[in-house]
Coordinates of C-alpha atoms in Angstrom, one line a residue:
M6 CA 50.8 -14.6 -20.5
C7 CA 52.6 -10.9 -21.3
I8 CA 56.0 -10.4 -23.2
A9 CA 59.3 -9.6 -21.0
I10 CA 62.2 -7.9 -22.9
L11 CA 65.4 -6.7 -21.7
N12 CA 66.9 -3.8 -24.0
T13 CA 70.8 -3.5 -23.0
K14 CA 71.8 0.5 -23.4
K15 CA 74.4 -1.6 -25.9
A16 CA 71.8 -3.2 -28.1
G17 CA 69.7 0.6 -28.3
R18 CA 66.8 1.2 -29.2
L19 CA 64.0 -1.9 -30.4
P20 CA 62.8 -1.4 -33.7
K21 CA 59.6 0.5 -33.1
S22 CA 57.4 -2.7 -35.4
Q23 CA 59.1 -5.1 -32.4
I24 CA 57.2 -2.6 -29.5
K25 CA 53.8 -2.6 -31.3
N26 CA 53.6 -5.7 -32.1
S27 CA 54.3 -6.3 -29.2
W28 CA 51.6 -4.2 -27.5
D29 CA 48.6 -5.3 -30.1
N30 CA 48.9 -9.0 -29.1
N31 CA 50.1 -8.5 -25.5
D32 CA 47.0 -5.4 -24.7
M33 CA 46.4 -5.0 -21.1
G34 CA 48.7 -2.5 -20.4
S35 CA 52.3 -1.7 -20.4
G36 CA 55.3 -1.4 -18.1
L37 CA 59.1 -0.3 -18.2
L38 CA 61.5 0.0 -15.7
W39 CA 64.5 1.5 -15.8
N40 CA 67.6 3.3 -13.7
E41 CA 67.9 7.4 -13.6
N42 CA 70.0 9.0 -11.3
N43 CA 71.1 5.8 -8.5
K44 CA 66.9 4.9 -8.9
L45 CA 64.5 2.8 -10.0
E46 CA 61.5 3.7 -12.1
V47 CA 58.5 2.4 -12.8
F48 CA 56.7 4.2 -16.0
K49 CA 52.5 2.0 -16.3
T50 CA 50.3 2.8 -18.6
Y51 CA 47.4 1.2 -21.2
E52 CA 48.3 4.1 -24.0
Y53 CA 50.5 3.4 -26.5
D54 CA 51.5 6.3 -27.6
E55 CA 52.1 7.4 -23.3
Y56 CA 54.1 4.1 -24.0
I57 CA 55.8 4.9 -26.9
A58 CA 56.2 8.5 -26.4
K59 CA 58.4 7.3 -23.0
Y60 CA 60.1 4.3 -24.2
N61 CA 61.8 7.2 -26.8
E62 CA 62.7 9.8 -24.4
L63 CA 64.8 6.9 -22.3
R64 CA 66.4 5.4 -24.9
D65 CA 67.0 9.3 -25.9
N66 CA 68.7 9.6 -22.3
P67 CA 72.6 9.4 -21.7
N68 CA 72.1 8.5 -18.3
V69 CA 70.1 5.7 -18.6
G70 CA 71.3 1.9 -19.1
N71 CA 69.2 -1.2 -19.4
I72 CA 65.3 -1.1 -19.7
V73 CA 63.1 -3.4 -19.3
L74 CA 60.0 -3.6 -21.2
H75 CA 57.0 -5.5 -20.4
F76 CA 53.1 -5.9 -22.1
R77 CA 50.3 -7.8 -20.5
I78 CA 48.1 -10.3 -21.0
A79 CA 45.8 -11.8 -17.8
T80 CA 45.2 -15.0 -16.3
S81 CA 44.1 -13.6 -12.5
G82 CA 43.6 -10.6 -11.0
Y83 CA 42.2 -9.4 -14.7
K84 CA 42.0 -4.9 -13.6
G85 CA 43.5 -2.5 -12.0
E86 CA 47.4 -1.0 -12.6
H87 CA 48.3 -2.2 -9.6
N88 CA 48.6 -5.8 -11.3
L89 CA 50.7 -4.3 -14.4
H90 CA 54.3 -5.0 -14.5
P91 CA 56.9 -3.9 -13.2
F92 CA 57.3 -4.4 -9.8
L93 CA 59.0 -2.8 -7.0
T94 CA 60.5 -5.9 -4.6
N95 CA 61.9 -3.1 -2.5
D96 CA 63.9 0.1 -3.2
K97 CA 66.3 -1.4 -4.9
L98 CA 64.9 -4.0 -7.1
G99 CA 61.8 -4.4 -9.1
F100 CA 60.9 -7.3 -12.1
V101 CA 58.7 -8.5 -14.6
H102 CA 57.6 -11.8 -15.0
N103 CA 56.0 -13.5 -18.2
G104 CA 54.2 -16.9 -17.4
V105 CA 51.8 -18.4 -14.8
I106 CA 52.5 -19.1 -11.1
R107 CA 50.3 -22.3 -10.4
G108 CA 48.7 -21.2 -6.4
L109 CA 48.6 -17.6 -7.1
G110 CA 46.7 -14.8 -8.1
N111 CA 43.0 -14.6 -7.6
K112 CA 40.1 -12.1 -9.0
Q113 CA 41.8 -9.0 -7.4
F114 CA 45.6 -9.6 -7.8
S115 CA 47.5 -11.2 -9.9
D116 CA 49.8 -14.3 -8.8
T117 CA 52.7 -12.2 -10.5
Y118 CA 51.5 -9.4 -7.3
E119 CA 51.5 -11.9 -5.1
F120 CA 54.4 -13.6 -5.4
N121 CA 56.5 -10.0 -5.1
D122 CA 54.3 -9.9 -2.0
M123 CA 56.4 -13.5 -1.1
L124 CA 59.4 -12.4 -2.2
K125 CA 59.7 -8.7 0.0
K126 CA 60.1 -11.3 3.1
F127 CA 63.4 -12.7 2.0
K128 CA 65.6 -10.8 4.2
H129 CA 69.1 -11.4 2.5
N130 CA 70.3 -10.4 -1.1
F131 CA 68.7 -13.3 -3.3
L132 CA 69.8 -12.9 -6.3
S133 CA 73.7 -13.2 -5.0
C134 CA 72.5 -17.0 -3.5
E135 CA 73.1 -19.3 -5.7
M136 CA 70.1 -21.2 -3.9
S137 CA 67.7 -19.1 -3.4
K138 CA 67.7 -18.8 -7.6
Y139 CA 67.0 -22.0 -7.9
F140 CA 64.4 -22.4 -5.5
I141 CA 63.3 -19.6 -6.9
S142 CA 63.5 -20.9 -10.2
E143 CA 61.8 -24.1 -9.4
Y144 CA 59.3 -22.3 -7.5
I145 CA 57.7 -20.9 -10.8
G146 CA 57.9 -24.1 -13.3
Y147 CA 57.9 -22.4 -16.9
S148 CA 58.0 -18.6 -16.2
K149 CA 60.1 -16.3 -16.4
L150 CA 61.6 -13.3 -14.4
I151 CA 63.5 -10.3 -15.5
F152 CA 65.3 -8.0 -12.1
L153 CA 66.9 -5.3 -12.7
D154 CA 69.0 -3.6 -9.3
I155 CA 69.7 0.0 -8.5
D156 CA 73.1 -0.4 -10.1
D157 CA 71.6 -1.4 -13.5
K158 CA 72.4 -5.1 -12.9
Y159 CA 69.9 -7.7 -14.8
T160 CA 69.6 -11.0 -13.3
I161 CA 66.9 -13.2 -15.6
I162 CA 65.6 -16.5 -14.0
N163 CA 64.7 -19.1 -16.5
E164 CA 67.0 -17.0 -19.0
E165 CA 67.2 -20.5 -21.5
L166 CA 62.9 -20.3 -22.0
G167 CA 63.5 -17.1 -23.7
K168 CA 66.2 -16.1 -26.4
W169 CA 68.7 -13.5 -26.8
T170 CA 68.6 -11.4 -30.4
D171 CA 70.8 -8.3 -31.3
G172 CA 72.3 -8.0 -28.0
N173 CA 68.3 -8.6 -26.2
W174 CA 66.8 -10.6 -24.5
Y175 CA 62.7 -11.9 -25.5
S176 CA 60.6 -14.2 -23.1
N177 CA 58.8 -15.4 -26.6
D178 CA 58.5 -14.7 -30.0
S179 CA 55.4 -12.3 -29.6
Y180 CA 57.8 -8.7 -30.5
K181 CA 58.2 -10.7 -33.7
Q182 CA 54.8 -9.7 -36.1
Y183 CA 51.2 -9.7 -35.2
N184 CA 49.6 -12.6 -34.4
D185 CA 46.2 -14.3 -34.6
Y186 CA 46.6 -15.6 -31.3
K187 CA 48.0 -14.7 -28.1
Y188 CA 50.0 -16.6 -24.8
Y189 CA 47.6 -17.4 -21.4
G190 CA 50.4 -19.0 -19.6
N191 CA 52.9 -20.7 -21.6
T192 CA 50.1 -21.9 -24.0
K193 CA 48.8 -20.2 -28.0
V194 CA 45.8 -19.1 -28.0
S195 CA 43.7 -18.0 -31.1
N196 CA 42.2 -14.0 -31.5
T197 CA 39.6 -15.7 -34.1
T198 CA 36.4 -16.3 -32.5
T199 CA 32.5 -16.5 -33.3
T200 CA 29.8 -16.4 -30.3
K201 CA 26.2 -17.5 -29.9
A202 CA 25.0 -15.5 -26.4
T203 CA 27.6 -14.9 -24.4
T204 CA 29.7 -18.3 -25.2
K205 CA 33.4 -17.2 -26.9
V206 CA 34.7 -20.4 -29.5
Q207 CA 38.4 -19.9 -30.3
D208 CA 39.0 -21.7 -33.2
D209 CA 42.4 -23.1 -31.6
F210 CA 44.6 -23.7 -28.4
N211 CA 48.3 -25.0 -29.1
T212 CA 51.3 -25.1 -27.0
W213 CA 54.3 -22.7 -27.9
D214 CA 56.0 -26.3 -28.6
G215 CA 53.6 -28.0 -30.6
T216 CA 53.5 -30.8 -28.1
K217 CA 50.3 -30.8 -26.5
G218 CA 47.1 -28.9 -26.2
W219 CA 43.8 -28.8 -27.9
D220 CA 42.6 -28.8 -31.5
A221 CA 39.1 -27.3 -31.8
P222 CA 37.2 -27.8 -35.4
S223 CA 39.2 -25.1 -38.2
V224 CA 35.9 -24.2 -39.2
I225 CA 32.9 -23.2 -36.5
E226 CA 30.0 -22.6 -37.6
D227 CA 28.4 -19.7 -36.4
D228 CA 26.2 -21.3 -33.9
Y229 CA 28.8 -23.5 -32.1
V230 CA 29.0 -24.2 -28.3
L231 CA 31.4 -25.7 -25.9
D232 CA 30.0 -28.8 -24.4
E233 CA 31.3 -29.1 -20.5
W234 CA 34.5 -30.8 -21.9
E235 CA 35.6 -28.5 -24.5
M236 CA 35.8 -25.3 -21.6
Y237 CA 37.6 -28.0 -19.4
E238 CA 40.2 -28.5 -22.1
A239 CA 40.1 -25.0 -23.3
L240 CA 40.9 -24.4 -19.9
C241 CA 43.3 -26.6 -18.9
D242 CA 45.2 -25.6 -22.1
I243 CA 45.2 -21.6 -20.9
Y244 CA 46.3 -22.0 -17.1
A245 CA 48.8 -25.5 -18.5
L246 CA 47.3 -28.2 -17.0
D247 CA 47.1 -31.3 -18.8
P248 CA 43.0 -32.1 -19.0
D249 CA 44.1 -36.5 -17.5
Q250 CA 45.8 -35.9 -14.2
D251 CA 43.9 -36.5 -11.2
A252 CA 45.4 -33.2 -10.0
T253 CA 44.2 -30.8 -12.2
W254 CA 39.9 -30.9 -11.9
D255 CA 41.3 -29.5 -8.6
Q256 CA 43.2 -26.8 -9.5
I257 CA 40.8 -25.8 -11.6
Q258 CA 38.2 -25.8 -9.1
T259 CA 40.6 -24.2 -7.2
Y260 CA 40.0 -21.0 -10.0
M261 CA 37.1 -21.4 -9.5
E262 CA 36.4 -20.4 -6.1
I263 CA 39.6 -17.8 -6.1
N264 CA 37.1 -16.2 -8.9
E265 CA 34.0 -16.6 -6.7
V266 CA 32.5 -18.6 -9.6
D267 CA 30.0 -21.6 -9.8
D268 CA 30.8 -23.9 -12.6
I269 CA 33.3 -24.4 -15.7
A270 CA 30.8 -22.2 -18.3
E271 CA 31.0 -19.7 -15.9
L272 CA 35.0 -19.7 -15.6
Y273 CA 35.8 -20.2 -19.3
D274 CA 33.5 -17.5 -19.4
L275 CA 35.5 -15.1 -17.4
V276 CA 39.0 -15.6 -18.4
L277 CA 38.3 -16.4 -22.3
N278 CA 35.5 -13.4 -22.8
Y279 CA 37.6 -10.5 -21.0
Y280 CA 40.2 -10.6 -23.6
N281 CA 37.3 -10.5 -26.7

């Protein structure tokens, strides 16, 4: 799912521990967005040492104002630097995304990549239009967006779903400490796995607010293998879907089609095995 961070110039340098925790908890590639000499700049990498060095270089530069950080966990568009954040909508506006935008994304391109293609079609400055921002918020659901423009002005969509701390804004709490779970969609998923053949078992599936989700056995035998219904429920948690809704199966089938798999087990293996 990722974490998105707005590091304001006023707040200054982020603690190294926050960057390291964000990286370790969201380790599928990361990026930076900033302004320098009246130009938006983007940096993307899969290497932590490169990332922290670049961030420190930017924070040491008095000409750099706000910095937007992103650390990725993929739910579609699993591979390729083109799927790493940030994205430039045009030469005057860039953004990062935290969450899952339903109906977008496939095996090759992430939901954010496709969403950016939609934003590029706007002919007006949509961030200056309250109605446009409202429709974007409605479209993305519980996702969160941080935009930064060429004037170093930031705009956060669904700002209330994250939180401000010490002058910086965080889309979730995965910067605080290294966790034994990751966020997929808006769902916490345990990193603890056991295996039999190619089937991986997740210990715990719980939503961020703890109000819904699937709890697998707290202790899993080495030879435990999920049945298709358990895989289905696990996938529903990853994609933030309600397994009891009739429309959910249609959505799961859509994910199977865009990922070019034939059944629940293949989709489960594709999504979960990729991260473990």
